Short mmCIF file of C-alpha atoms in Angstrom, two decimals:
data_model
loop_
_atom_site.label_atom_id
_atom_site.label_comp_id
_atom_site.label_asym_id
_atom_site.label_seq_id
_atom_site.Cartn_x
_atom_site.Cartn_y
_atom_site.Cartn_z
CA MET A 232 0.00 0.00 0.00
CA LYS A 233 1.11 3.49 -0.73
CA TRP A 234 0.73 6.82 0.99
CA PHE A 235 -2.85 7.67 -0.06
CA SER A 236 -4.07 4.17 0.74
CA ASN A 237 -2.50 4.22 4.21
CA LEU A 238 -3.98 7.62 5.03
CA SER A 239 -7.34 6.54 3.67
CA VAL A 240 -7.44 3.50 5.94
CA LEU A 241 -6.20 5.52 8.94
CA PHE A 242 -8.87 8.21 8.54
CA THR A 243 -11.53 5.57 7.99
CA ILE A 244 -10.68 3.68 11.17
CA ILE A 245 -10.59 6.86 13.27
CA GLY A 246 -13.82 8.08 11.65
CA VAL A 247 -15.67 4.83 12.31
CA LEU A 248 -14.47 4.77 15.93
CA LEU A 249 -15.64 8.35 16.52
CA PHE A 250 -18.88 7.68 14.67
CA CYS A 251 -19.68 4.59 16.75
CA SER A 252 -18.58 6.14 20.02
CA SER A 253 -21.10 8.95 19.53
CA TYR A 254 -23.86 6.50 20.47
CA PHE A 255 -22.10 5.55 23.72
CA PHE A 256 -21.36 9.11 24.83
CA THR A 257 -24.73 10.80 24.38
CA GLU A 258 -23.63 14.12 25.86
CA LEU A 259 -21.10 14.51 23.03
CA PHE A 260 -23.30 13.04 20.29
CA GLU A 261 -23.13 15.87 17.73
CA PRO A 262 -19.39 16.64 17.90
CA LEU A 263 -18.38 12.98 17.78
CA MET A 264 -20.72 12.13 14.94
CA THR A 265 -19.72 15.19 12.94
CA SER A 266 -16.02 14.49 13.45
CA GLY A 267 -16.46 10.84 12.51
CA PHE A 268 -18.48 11.65 9.40
CA GLY A 269 -15.98 14.33 8.39
CA LEU A 270 -13.06 11.93 8.77
CA LEU A 271 -14.94 9.33 6.72
CA ILE A 272 -15.38 11.88 3.95
CA VAL A 273 -11.67 12.78 4.10
CA GLY A 274 -10.81 9.07 3.96
CA SER A 275 -13.05 8.65 0.92
CA LEU A 276 -11.40 11.57 -0.84
CA LEU A 277 -8.00 10.03 -0.16
CA CYS A 278 -9.36 6.73 -1.46
CA PHE A 279 -10.29 8.39 -4.74
CA GLY A 280 -6.80 9.90 -4.86
CA ALA A 281 -5.36 6.40 -4.44
CA ILE A 282 -7.62 5.11 -7.22
CA PHE A 283 -6.56 7.86 -9.61
CA ARG A 284 -2.90 7.24 -8.83
CA SER A 285 -3.45 3.52 -9.53
CA GLU A 286 -2.06 2.33 -6.23
CA LYS A 287 -2.04 -1.41 -5.74
CA GLY A 288 -4.27 -3.23 -3.30
CA LYS A 289 -7.95 -3.44 -2.53
CA VAL A 290 -7.89 -2.06 1.02
CA LYS A 291 -8.21 1.47 -0.36
CA PHE A 292 -11.88 0.76 -1.15
CA LEU A 293 -12.59 0.26 2.56
CA SER A 294 -13.22 3.94 3.25
CA VAL A 295 -15.80 4.37 0.48
CA ALA A 296 -17.56 1.18 1.54
CA ALA A 297 -17.59 2.29 5.20
CA LEU A 298 -18.95 5.72 4.29
CA PHE A 299 -21.80 4.33 2.22
CA LEU A 300 -22.57 1.53 4.68
CA LEU A 301 -22.73 3.80 7.73
CA SER A 302 -24.74 6.41 5.82
CA PHE A 303 -27.19 3.72 4.73
CA ILE A 304 -27.56 2.38 8.27
CA ILE A 305 -28.22 5.85 9.67
CA VAL A 306 -30.76 6.76 7.00
CA TRP A 307 -32.50 3.42 7.35
CA SER A 308 -32.73 3.33 11.14
CA GLU A 309 -32.99 7.03 12.05
CA PRO A 310 -33.78 9.15 8.96
CA PHE A 311 -33.72 12.53 10.69
CA GLN A 312 -30.25 11.98 12.17
CA ILE A 313 -28.66 12.62 8.77
CA VAL A 314 -30.47 15.98 8.54
CA ARG A 315 -29.28 16.82 12.05
CA LEU A 316 -25.74 15.79 11.16
CA LEU A 317 -25.60 17.79 7.94
CA THR A 318 -27.05 20.85 9.69
CA TRP A 319 -24.41 20.55 12.39
CA MET A 320 -21.64 20.24 9.77
CA LYS A 321 -22.93 23.30 7.92
CA ASN A 322 -22.78 25.49 11.00
#
């Protein structure tokens, strides 16, 4: 794995941990979820950079899959959470 792939996986792991920990620490729900979602987006952008640079390996697709999977789970289980999250990110 190269530089973009490594950073993509690192940001994805940190983003997923923050995203999931937001449900355990309810007093910090918005900041943790926003930070986790933001890091997942950064990891996905780095993943696309790795794809365009034709880096070897399939681990680089992990961040895009995690972003879409977590977004799908949130929209499916709690549809108004995504609106709350995007509003929080905007401000």
